[in-house]
Coordinates of C-alpha atoms and ligand atoms in Angstrom, one line a residue:
X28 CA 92.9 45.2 -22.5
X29 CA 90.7 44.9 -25.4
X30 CA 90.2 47.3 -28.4
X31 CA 87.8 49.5 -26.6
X32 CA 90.0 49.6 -24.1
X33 CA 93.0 50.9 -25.6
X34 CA 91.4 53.3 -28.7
X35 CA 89.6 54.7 -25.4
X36 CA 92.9 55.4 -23.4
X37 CA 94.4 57.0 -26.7
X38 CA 95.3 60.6 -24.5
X39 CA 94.0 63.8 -26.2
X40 CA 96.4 66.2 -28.1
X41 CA 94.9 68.8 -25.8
X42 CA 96.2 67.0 -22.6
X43 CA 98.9 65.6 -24.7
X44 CA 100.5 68.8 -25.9
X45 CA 100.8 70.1 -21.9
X46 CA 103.2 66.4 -21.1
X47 CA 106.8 67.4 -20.8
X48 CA 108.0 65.9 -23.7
X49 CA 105.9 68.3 -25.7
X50 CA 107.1 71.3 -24.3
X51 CA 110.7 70.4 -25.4
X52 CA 109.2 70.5 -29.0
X53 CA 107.8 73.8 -28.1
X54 CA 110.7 75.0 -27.9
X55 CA 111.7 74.4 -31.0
X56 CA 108.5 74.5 -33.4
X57 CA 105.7 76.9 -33.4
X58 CA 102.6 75.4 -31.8
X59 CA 100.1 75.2 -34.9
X60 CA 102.9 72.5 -36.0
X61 CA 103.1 70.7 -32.8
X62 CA 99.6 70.3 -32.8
X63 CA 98.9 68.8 -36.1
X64 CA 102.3 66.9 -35.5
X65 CA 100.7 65.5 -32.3
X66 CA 97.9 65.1 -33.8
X67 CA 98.8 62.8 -36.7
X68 CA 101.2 60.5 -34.2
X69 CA 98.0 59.6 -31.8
X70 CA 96.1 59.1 -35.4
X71 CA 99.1 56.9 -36.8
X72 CA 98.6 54.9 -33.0
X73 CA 95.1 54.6 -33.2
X74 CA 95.0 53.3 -36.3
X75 CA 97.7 51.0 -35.5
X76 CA 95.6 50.1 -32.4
X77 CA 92.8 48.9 -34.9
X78 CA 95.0 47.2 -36.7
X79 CA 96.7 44.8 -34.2
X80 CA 93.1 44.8 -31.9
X81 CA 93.5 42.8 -28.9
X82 CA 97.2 42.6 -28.3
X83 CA 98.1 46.6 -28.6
X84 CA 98.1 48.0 -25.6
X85 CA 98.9 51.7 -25.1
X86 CA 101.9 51.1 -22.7
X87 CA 103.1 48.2 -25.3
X88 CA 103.0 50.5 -28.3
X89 CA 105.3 53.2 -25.9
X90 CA 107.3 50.4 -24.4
X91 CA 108.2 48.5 -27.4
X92 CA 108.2 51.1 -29.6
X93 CA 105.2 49.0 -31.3
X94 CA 104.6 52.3 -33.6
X95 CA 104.2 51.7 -37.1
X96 CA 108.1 51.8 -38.2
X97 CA 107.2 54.4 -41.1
X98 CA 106.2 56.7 -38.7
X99 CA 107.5 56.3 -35.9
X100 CA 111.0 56.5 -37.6
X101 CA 114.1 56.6 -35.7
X102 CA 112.8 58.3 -33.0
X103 CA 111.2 56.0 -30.9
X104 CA 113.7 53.3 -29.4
X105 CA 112.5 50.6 -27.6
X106 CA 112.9 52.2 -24.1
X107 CA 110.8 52.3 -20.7
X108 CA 109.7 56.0 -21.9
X109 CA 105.8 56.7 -21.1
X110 CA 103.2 57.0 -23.8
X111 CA 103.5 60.9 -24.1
X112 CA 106.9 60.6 -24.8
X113 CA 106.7 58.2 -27.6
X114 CA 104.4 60.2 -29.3
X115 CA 105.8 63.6 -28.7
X116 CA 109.2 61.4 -31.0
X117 CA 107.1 60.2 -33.3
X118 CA 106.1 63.9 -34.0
X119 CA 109.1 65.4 -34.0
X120 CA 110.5 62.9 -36.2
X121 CA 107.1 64.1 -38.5
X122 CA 108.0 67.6 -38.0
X123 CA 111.9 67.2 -39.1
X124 CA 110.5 65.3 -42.1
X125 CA 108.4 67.5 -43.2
X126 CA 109.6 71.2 -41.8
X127 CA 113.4 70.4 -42.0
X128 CA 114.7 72.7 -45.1
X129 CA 115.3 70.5 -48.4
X130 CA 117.9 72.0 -50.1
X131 CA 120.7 71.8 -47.3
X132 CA 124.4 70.9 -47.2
X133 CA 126.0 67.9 -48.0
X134 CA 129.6 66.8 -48.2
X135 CA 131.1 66.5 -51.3
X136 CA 133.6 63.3 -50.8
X137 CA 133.4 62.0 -54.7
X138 CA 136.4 63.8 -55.6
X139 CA 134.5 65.6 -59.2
X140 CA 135.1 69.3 -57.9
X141 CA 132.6 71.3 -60.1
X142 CA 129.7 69.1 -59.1
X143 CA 126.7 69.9 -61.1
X144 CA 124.4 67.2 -59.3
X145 CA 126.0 68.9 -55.9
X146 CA 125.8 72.8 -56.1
X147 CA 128.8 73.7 -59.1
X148 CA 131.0 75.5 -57.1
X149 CA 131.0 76.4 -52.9
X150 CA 131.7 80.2 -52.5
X151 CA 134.1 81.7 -51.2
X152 CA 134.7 83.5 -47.5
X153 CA 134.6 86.7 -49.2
X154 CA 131.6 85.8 -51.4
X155 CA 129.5 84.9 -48.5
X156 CA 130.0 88.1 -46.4
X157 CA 129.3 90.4 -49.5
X158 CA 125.7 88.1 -50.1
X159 CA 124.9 88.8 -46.5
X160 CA 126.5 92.7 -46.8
X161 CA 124.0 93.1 -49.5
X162 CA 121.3 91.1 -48.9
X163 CA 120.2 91.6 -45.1
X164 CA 119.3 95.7 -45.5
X165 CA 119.6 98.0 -49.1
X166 CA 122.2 98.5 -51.0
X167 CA 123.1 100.3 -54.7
X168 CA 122.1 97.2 -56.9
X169 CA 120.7 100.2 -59.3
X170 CA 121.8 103.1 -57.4
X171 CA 124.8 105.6 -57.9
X172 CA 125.3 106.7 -54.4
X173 CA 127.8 109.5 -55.4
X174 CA 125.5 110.7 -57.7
X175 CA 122.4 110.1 -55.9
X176 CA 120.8 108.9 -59.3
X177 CA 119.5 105.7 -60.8
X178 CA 122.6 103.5 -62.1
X179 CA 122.9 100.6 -63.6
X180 CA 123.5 96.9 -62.1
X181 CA 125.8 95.7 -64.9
X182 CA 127.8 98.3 -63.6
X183 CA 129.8 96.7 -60.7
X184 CA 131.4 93.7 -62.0
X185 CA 132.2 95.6 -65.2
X186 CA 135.1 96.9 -64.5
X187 CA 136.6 94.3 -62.9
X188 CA 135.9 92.2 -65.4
X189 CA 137.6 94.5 -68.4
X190 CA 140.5 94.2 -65.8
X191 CA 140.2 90.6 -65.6
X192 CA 140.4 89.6 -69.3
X193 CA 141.2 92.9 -71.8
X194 CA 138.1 93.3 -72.9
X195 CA 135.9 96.8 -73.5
X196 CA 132.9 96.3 -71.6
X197 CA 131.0 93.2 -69.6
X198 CA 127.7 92.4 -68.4
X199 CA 126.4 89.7 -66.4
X200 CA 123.5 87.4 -66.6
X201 CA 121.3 84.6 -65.0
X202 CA 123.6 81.9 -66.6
X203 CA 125.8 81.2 -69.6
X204 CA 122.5 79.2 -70.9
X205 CA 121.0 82.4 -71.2
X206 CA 124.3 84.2 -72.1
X207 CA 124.1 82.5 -75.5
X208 CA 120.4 82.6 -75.8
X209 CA 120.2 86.6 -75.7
X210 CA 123.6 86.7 -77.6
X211 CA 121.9 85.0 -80.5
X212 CA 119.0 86.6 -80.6
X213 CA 120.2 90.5 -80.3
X214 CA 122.9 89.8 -83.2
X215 CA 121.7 87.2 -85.0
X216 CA 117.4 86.8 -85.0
X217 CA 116.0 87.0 -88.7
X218 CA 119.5 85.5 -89.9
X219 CA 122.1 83.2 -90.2
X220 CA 124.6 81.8 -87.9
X221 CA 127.8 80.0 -89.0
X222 CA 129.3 77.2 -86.4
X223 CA 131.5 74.3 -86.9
X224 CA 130.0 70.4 -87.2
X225 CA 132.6 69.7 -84.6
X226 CA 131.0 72.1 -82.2
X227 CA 127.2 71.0 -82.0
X228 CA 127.6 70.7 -78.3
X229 CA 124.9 69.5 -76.1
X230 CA 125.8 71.1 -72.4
X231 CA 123.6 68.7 -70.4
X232 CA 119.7 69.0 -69.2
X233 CA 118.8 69.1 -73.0
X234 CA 120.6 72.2 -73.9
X235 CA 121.7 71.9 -77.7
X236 CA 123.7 74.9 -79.5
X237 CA 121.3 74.1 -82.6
X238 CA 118.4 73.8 -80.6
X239 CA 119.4 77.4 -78.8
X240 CA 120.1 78.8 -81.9
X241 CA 116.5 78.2 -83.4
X242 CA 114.3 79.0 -80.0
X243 CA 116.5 82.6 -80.4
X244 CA 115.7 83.1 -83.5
X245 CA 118.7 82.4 -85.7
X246 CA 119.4 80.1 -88.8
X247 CA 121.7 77.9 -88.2
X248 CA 124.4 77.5 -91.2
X249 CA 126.6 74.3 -90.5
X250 CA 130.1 73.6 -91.7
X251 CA 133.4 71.4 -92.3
X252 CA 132.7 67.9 -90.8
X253 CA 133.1 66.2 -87.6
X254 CA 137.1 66.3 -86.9
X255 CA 137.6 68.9 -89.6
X256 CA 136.5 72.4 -90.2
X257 CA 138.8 75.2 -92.3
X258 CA 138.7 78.1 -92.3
X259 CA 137.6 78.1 -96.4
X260 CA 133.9 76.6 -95.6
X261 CA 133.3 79.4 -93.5
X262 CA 134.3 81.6 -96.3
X263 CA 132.3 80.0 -98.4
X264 CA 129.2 79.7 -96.5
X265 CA 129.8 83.6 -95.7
X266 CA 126.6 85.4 -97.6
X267 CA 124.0 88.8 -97.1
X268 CA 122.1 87.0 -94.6
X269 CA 125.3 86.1 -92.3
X270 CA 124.8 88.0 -89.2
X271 CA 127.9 85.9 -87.1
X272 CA 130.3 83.0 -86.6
X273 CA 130.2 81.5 -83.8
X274 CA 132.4 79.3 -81.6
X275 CA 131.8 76.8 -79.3
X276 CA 134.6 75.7 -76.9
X277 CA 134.7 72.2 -76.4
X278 CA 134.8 72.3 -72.8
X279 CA 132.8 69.1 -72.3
X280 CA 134.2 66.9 -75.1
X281 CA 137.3 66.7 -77.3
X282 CA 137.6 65.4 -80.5
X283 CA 141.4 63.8 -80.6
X284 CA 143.0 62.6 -83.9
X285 CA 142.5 63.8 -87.4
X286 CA 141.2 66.9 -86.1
X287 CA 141.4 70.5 -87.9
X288 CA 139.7 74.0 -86.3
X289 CA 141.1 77.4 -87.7
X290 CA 142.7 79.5 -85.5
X291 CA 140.5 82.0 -83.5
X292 CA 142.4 84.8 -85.2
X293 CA 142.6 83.4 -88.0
X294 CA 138.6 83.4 -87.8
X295 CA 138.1 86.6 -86.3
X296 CA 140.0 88.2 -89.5
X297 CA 137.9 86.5 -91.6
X298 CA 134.6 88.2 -90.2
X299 CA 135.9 91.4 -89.2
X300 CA 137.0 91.8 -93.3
X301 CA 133.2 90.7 -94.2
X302 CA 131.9 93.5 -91.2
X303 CA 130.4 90.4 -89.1
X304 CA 131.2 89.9 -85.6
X305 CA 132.6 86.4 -84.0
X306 CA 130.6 84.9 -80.9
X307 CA 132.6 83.1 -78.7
X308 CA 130.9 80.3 -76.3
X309 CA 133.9 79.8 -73.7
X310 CA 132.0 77.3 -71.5
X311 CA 134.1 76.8 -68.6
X312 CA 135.8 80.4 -68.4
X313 CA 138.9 80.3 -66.9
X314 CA 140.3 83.4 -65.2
X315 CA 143.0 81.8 -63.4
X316 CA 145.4 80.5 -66.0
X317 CA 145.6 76.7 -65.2
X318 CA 147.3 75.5 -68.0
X319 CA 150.3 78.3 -66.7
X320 CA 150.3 76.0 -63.7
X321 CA 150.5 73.0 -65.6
X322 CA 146.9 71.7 -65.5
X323 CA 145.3 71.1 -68.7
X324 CA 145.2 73.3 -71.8
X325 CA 142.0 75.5 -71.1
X326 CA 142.3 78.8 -72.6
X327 CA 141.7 81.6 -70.7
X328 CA 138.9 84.2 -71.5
X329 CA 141.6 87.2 -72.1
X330 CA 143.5 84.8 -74.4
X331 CA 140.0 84.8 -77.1
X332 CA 139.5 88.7 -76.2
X333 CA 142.9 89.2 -77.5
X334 CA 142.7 86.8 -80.3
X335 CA 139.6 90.0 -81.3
X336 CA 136.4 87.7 -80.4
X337 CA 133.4 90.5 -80.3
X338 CA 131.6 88.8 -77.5
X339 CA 132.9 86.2 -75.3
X340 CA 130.2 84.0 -72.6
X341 CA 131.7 81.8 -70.4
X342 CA 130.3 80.4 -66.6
X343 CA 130.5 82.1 -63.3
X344 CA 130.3 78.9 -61.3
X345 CA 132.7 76.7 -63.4
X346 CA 136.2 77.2 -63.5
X347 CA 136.1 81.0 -62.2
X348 CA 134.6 79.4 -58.9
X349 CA 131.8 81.9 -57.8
X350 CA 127.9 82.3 -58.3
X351 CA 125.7 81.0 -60.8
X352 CA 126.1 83.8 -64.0
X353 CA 126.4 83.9 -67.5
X354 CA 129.5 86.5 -68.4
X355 CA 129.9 88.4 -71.5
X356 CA 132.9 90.4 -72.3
X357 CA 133.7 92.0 -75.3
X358 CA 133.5 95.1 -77.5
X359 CA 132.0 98.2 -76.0
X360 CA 129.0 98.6 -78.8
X361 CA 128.3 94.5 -78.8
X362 CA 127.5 94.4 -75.6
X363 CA 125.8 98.0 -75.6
X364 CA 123.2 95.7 -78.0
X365 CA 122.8 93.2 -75.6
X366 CA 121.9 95.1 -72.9
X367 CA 119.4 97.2 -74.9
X368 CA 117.7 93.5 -75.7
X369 CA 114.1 92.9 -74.5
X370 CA 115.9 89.4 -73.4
X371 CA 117.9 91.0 -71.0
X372 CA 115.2 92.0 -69.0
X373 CA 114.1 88.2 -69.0
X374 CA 117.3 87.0 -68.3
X375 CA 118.7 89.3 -65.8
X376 CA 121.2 88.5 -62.9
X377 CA 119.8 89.1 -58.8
X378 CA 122.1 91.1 -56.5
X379 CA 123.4 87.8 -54.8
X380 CA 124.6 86.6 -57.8
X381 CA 126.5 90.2 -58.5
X382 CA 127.7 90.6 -54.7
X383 CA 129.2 86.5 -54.9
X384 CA 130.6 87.5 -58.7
X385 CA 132.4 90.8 -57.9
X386 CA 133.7 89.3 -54.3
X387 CA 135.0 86.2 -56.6
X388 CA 136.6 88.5 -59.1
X389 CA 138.4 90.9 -56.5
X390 CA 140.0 87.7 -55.3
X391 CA 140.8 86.7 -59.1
X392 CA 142.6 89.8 -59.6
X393 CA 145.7 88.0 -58.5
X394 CA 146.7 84.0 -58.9
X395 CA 148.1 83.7 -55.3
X396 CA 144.9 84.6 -53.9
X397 CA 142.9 82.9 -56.0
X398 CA 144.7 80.0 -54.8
X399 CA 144.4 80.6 -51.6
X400 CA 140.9 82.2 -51.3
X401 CA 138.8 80.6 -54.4
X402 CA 138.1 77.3 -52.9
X403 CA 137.4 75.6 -57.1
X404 CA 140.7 77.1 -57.8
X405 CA 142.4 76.0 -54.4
X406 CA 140.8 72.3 -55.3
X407 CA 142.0 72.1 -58.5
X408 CA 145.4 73.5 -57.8
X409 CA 145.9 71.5 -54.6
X410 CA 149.2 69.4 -54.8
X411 CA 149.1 65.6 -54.3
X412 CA 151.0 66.0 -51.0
X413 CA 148.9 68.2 -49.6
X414 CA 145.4 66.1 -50.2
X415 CA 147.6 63.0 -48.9
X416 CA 148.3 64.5 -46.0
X417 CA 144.8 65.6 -45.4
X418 CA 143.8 62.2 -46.3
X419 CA 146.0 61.1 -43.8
X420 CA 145.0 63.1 -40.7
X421 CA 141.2 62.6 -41.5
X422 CA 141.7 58.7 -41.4
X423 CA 144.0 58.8 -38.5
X424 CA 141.2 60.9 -36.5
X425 CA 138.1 58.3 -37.4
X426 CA 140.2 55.3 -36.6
X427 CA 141.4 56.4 -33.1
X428 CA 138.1 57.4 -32.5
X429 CA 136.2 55.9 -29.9
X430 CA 132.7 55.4 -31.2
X431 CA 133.8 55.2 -35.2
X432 CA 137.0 53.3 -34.7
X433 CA 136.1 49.6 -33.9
X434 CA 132.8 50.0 -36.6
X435 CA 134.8 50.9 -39.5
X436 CA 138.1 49.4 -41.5
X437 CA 139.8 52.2 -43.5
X438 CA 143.1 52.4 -45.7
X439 CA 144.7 54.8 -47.8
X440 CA 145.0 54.5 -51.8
X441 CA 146.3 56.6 -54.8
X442 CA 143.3 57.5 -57.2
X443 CA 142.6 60.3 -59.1
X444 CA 139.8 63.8 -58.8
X445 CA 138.1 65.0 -62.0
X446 CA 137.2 68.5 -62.3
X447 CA 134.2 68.0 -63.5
X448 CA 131.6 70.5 -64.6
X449 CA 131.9 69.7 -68.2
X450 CA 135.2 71.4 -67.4
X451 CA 139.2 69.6 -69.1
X452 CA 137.6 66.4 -70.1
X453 CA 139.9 63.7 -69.7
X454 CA 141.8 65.8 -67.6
X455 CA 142.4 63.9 -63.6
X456 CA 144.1 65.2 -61.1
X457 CA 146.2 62.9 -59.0
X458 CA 145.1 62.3 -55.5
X459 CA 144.7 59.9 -52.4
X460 CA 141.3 58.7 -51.0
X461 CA 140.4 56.9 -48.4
X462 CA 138.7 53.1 -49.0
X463 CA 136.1 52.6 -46.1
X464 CA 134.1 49.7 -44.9
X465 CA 131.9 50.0 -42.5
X466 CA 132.0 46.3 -40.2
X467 CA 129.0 44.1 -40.8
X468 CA 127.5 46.1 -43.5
X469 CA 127.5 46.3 -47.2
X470 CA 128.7 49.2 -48.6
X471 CA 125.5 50.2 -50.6
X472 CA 124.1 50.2 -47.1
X473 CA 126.8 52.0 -45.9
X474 CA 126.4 55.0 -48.2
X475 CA 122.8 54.9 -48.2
X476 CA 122.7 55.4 -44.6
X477 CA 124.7 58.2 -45.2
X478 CA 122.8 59.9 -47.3
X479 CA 119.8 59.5 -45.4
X480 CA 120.4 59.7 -41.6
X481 CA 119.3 63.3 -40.6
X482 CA 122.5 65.1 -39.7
X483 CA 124.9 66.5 -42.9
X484 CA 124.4 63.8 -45.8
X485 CA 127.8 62.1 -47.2
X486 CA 128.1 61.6 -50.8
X487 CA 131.2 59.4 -52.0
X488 CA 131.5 57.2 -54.7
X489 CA 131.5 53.2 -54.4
X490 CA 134.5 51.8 -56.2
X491 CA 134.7 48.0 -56.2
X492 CA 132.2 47.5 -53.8
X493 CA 134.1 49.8 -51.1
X494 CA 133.1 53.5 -50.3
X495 CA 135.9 55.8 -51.5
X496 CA 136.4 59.3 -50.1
X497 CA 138.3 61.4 -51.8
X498 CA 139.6 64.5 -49.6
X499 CA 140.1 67.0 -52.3
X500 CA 136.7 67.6 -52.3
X501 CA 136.5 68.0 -48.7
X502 CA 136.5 71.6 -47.8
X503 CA 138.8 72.8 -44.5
X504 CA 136.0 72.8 -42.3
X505 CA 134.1 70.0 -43.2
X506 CA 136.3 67.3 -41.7
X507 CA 134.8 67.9 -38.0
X508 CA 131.1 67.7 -39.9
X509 CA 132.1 64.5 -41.4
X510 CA 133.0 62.9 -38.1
X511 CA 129.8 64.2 -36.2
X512 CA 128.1 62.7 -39.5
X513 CA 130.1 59.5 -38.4
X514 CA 129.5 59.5 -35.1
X515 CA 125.6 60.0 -36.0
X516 CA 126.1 57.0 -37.8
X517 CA 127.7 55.0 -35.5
X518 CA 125.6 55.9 -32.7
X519 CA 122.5 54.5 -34.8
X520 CA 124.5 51.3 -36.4
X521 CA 125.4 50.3 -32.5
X522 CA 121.8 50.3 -31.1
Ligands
PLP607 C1 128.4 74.7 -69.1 C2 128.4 75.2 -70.5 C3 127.3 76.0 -70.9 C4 126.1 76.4 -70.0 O1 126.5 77.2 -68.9 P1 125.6 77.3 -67.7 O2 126.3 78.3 -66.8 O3 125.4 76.0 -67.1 O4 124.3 77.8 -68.2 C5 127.3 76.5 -72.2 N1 128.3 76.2 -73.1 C6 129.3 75.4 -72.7 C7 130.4 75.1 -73.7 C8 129.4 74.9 -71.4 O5 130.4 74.1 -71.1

């Protein structure tokens, strides 16, 4: 058959779109997509037609899935299928590129638990249900149904909250980012700031305390040195135009050695005799007390409302384990401020946030079921025995399975999780992963496939040259999504 030929026996998406194998992609995409999806996959042939002229037949280019690989992805396998059907795969394969949703669920295997690359932190059981109790009709967010008036949505959580860590009043907002940025600017714009050297802090993405500090408004007034700050150069840099002192937890760094930071009483005494308030930027936030259970040596938030700190910010997806916020606590008429701020406006928090945050906290109220319920808090608190013997069972269900068990070599190893989330640096946590090699294949190309085959992605961490999977991570229903994204895998590898 020559050229001609074959660009003339190209079939029409009209005719096309009425085969059977473009019904069954009816039934899943509206037909407006079909038909453009069609449409491009008897383009992508005929040009393909052009290109290899007097060879390309139709019935080639179907039976030996002669479609130009980039297109024609996965989908079509060299197979006796007819024309129609090869181009009704090559446009679904089109259509699940293109129409599939982007942001999607992957499996966290690297062992870091606060994952900023990979979500922070997955909710909870209760967190979900109240998003979807909220979210699919109406609900209060600004409403007091008692009352039958217009209420206020820093309202919910704030109660809790005062519960949670001591403290007068709360309010919640997009992140802790913006929890320092209005905090600045409703106590300290038109003056000056006083902060340690040692706590310059860069958080990540470009976020700088001294660079936050001037967008908002606020000179800043640096003291001490590196390691060592005392409580005297604060004194000293005290003067009419101080508005605060401020403190940065150093949740993402630690400076170890010939170190010196005053106490946070100690500091809080100091302002409250000179009338100016002390911001604290917690960072992490810890609700649950972790160092009680022998994990590190985060303070909690109730310990710096106790210690007198005026306003307190700290992370709602970090350590406390639920939705992306910014939380303030602190003294009744600091907080009144912020919330009278143009800023907050700018910066406030959506109902989804608020339902996830006060579901979050209700579980928080007590450690056991924080334990239990809070899955960051259940990761981080999970004993070595208990990920081993996950480990375990996960390793002993891919090897005795059919399809995965004669592709892919695994043993067991001792290694250790990181928290993560700029949260106890240098901190592990002892654990047991499972090394994997997939036979015949590297492991880069192991992992990158994946990442990249269609079903759930898998992201692990190559140690060595070997994939490790580290179980920790692995929430309890994610082990049967990690063997159909095995078995996906397999299937593919094997053909
Ligand atoms: C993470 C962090 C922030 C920023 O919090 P986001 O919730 O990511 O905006 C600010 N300060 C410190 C010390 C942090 O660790």
């Amino acid at each position: 058959m020559d050229k001609a030929d074959a660009l003339r026996q190209l079939p029409a998406v009209g005719k096309l779109i009425q085969s059977n194998a473009a019904q069954l992609l009816l039934q899943q995409w509206p037909r407006s997509l079909v038909v453009s999806a069609l449409a491009v996959a008897v383009n992508e042939l005929r040009s393909h037609v052009v290109e290899q002229a007097a060879e390309a037949t139709i019935g080639a280019a179907a039976g030996a899935g002669t479609l130009p690989p980039d297109t024609a992805g996965d989908a079509v396998k060299p197979c006796s299928c007819s024309a129609e059907e090869a181009l009704a795969a090559c446009a679904a394969a089109w259509l699940e590129e293109r129409y599939r949703p982007n942001l999607r669920r992957v499996l966290n295997l690297t062992g870091t638990i606060i994952h900023t690359n990979l979500g922070r932190a997955p909710l909870s059981d209760r967190a979900l249900a109240a998003i979807h109790s909220v979210a699919v009709g109406y609900s209060n967010l600004e409403y007091r149904v008692e009352a039958g008036a217009r209420g206020s949505r820093h309202h919910h959580v704030a109660r809790l909250l005062c519960e949670l860590t001591g403290a007068e009043d709360a309010m919640v907002v997009n992140n802790n980012a913006a929890a320092l940025f209005l905090s600045f600017a409703a106590v300290g714009a038109g003056g000056e700031a006083i902060v340690s050297r040692g706590q310059l802090v860069e958080i990540g993405g470009s976020f700088r305390i001294p660079d936050i500090m001037a967008e908002s408004g606020v000179a800043m007034v640096e003291v001490g040195s590196t390691n060592k700050t005392h409580l005297a150069d604060y004194e000293r840099a005290i003067r009419d135009t101080t508005r605060l002192l401020v403190r940065v937890h150093e949740s993402n760094y630690r400076i170890v050695g010939f170190t010196e930071q005053p106490a946070l009483a100690a500091l809080v005494t100091l302002a409250h005799g000179r009338g100016l308030p002390v911001f604290e930027d917690l960072g992490s936030g810890a609700l649950y007390d972790y160092a009680a259970a022998g994990i590190g040596d985060e303070p909690t938030v109730s310990a710096s409302v106790q210690a007198g700190v005026d306003i307190v910010s700290f992370s709602g997806d970090k350590l406390l384990g639920g939705a992306q916020a910014g939380i303030i606590v602190g003294k009744r008429d600091w907080i009144a401020r912020l919330k009278q701020h143009p800023l907050a406006r700018v910066v406030r928090v959506d109902k989804l946030t608020l339902a996830a945050l006060e579901a979050t906290l209700l579980d928080a109220v007590d450690g056991d079921v924080a334990r239990e319920r809070i899955p960051v808090v259940r990761m981080i608190t999970e004993p070595y025995e208990s990920v081993a013997a996950r480990a375990a069972a996960l390793a002993a269900a891919i090897c005795s399975h059919p399809l995965l068990g004669p592709q892919l070599r695994l043993h067991l190893e001792d290694d250790v999780s990181t928290i993560g989330g700029g949260a106890f640096p240098g901190e592990t946590l002892p654990t047991r992963v499972i090394c994997v090699e997939a036979i015949g294949h590297t492991a880069a190309a192991f992992a990158t496939a994946l990442r990249q085959q269609p079903g759930v992605p898998v992201v692990g961490r190559i140690v060595h040259g070997v994939n490790v999977w580290d179980a920790r991570t692995l929430l309890p229903d994610e082990a049967e999504i990690l063997l159909d994204s095995l078995c996906e895998w397999a299937a593919h590898a094997q053909s």
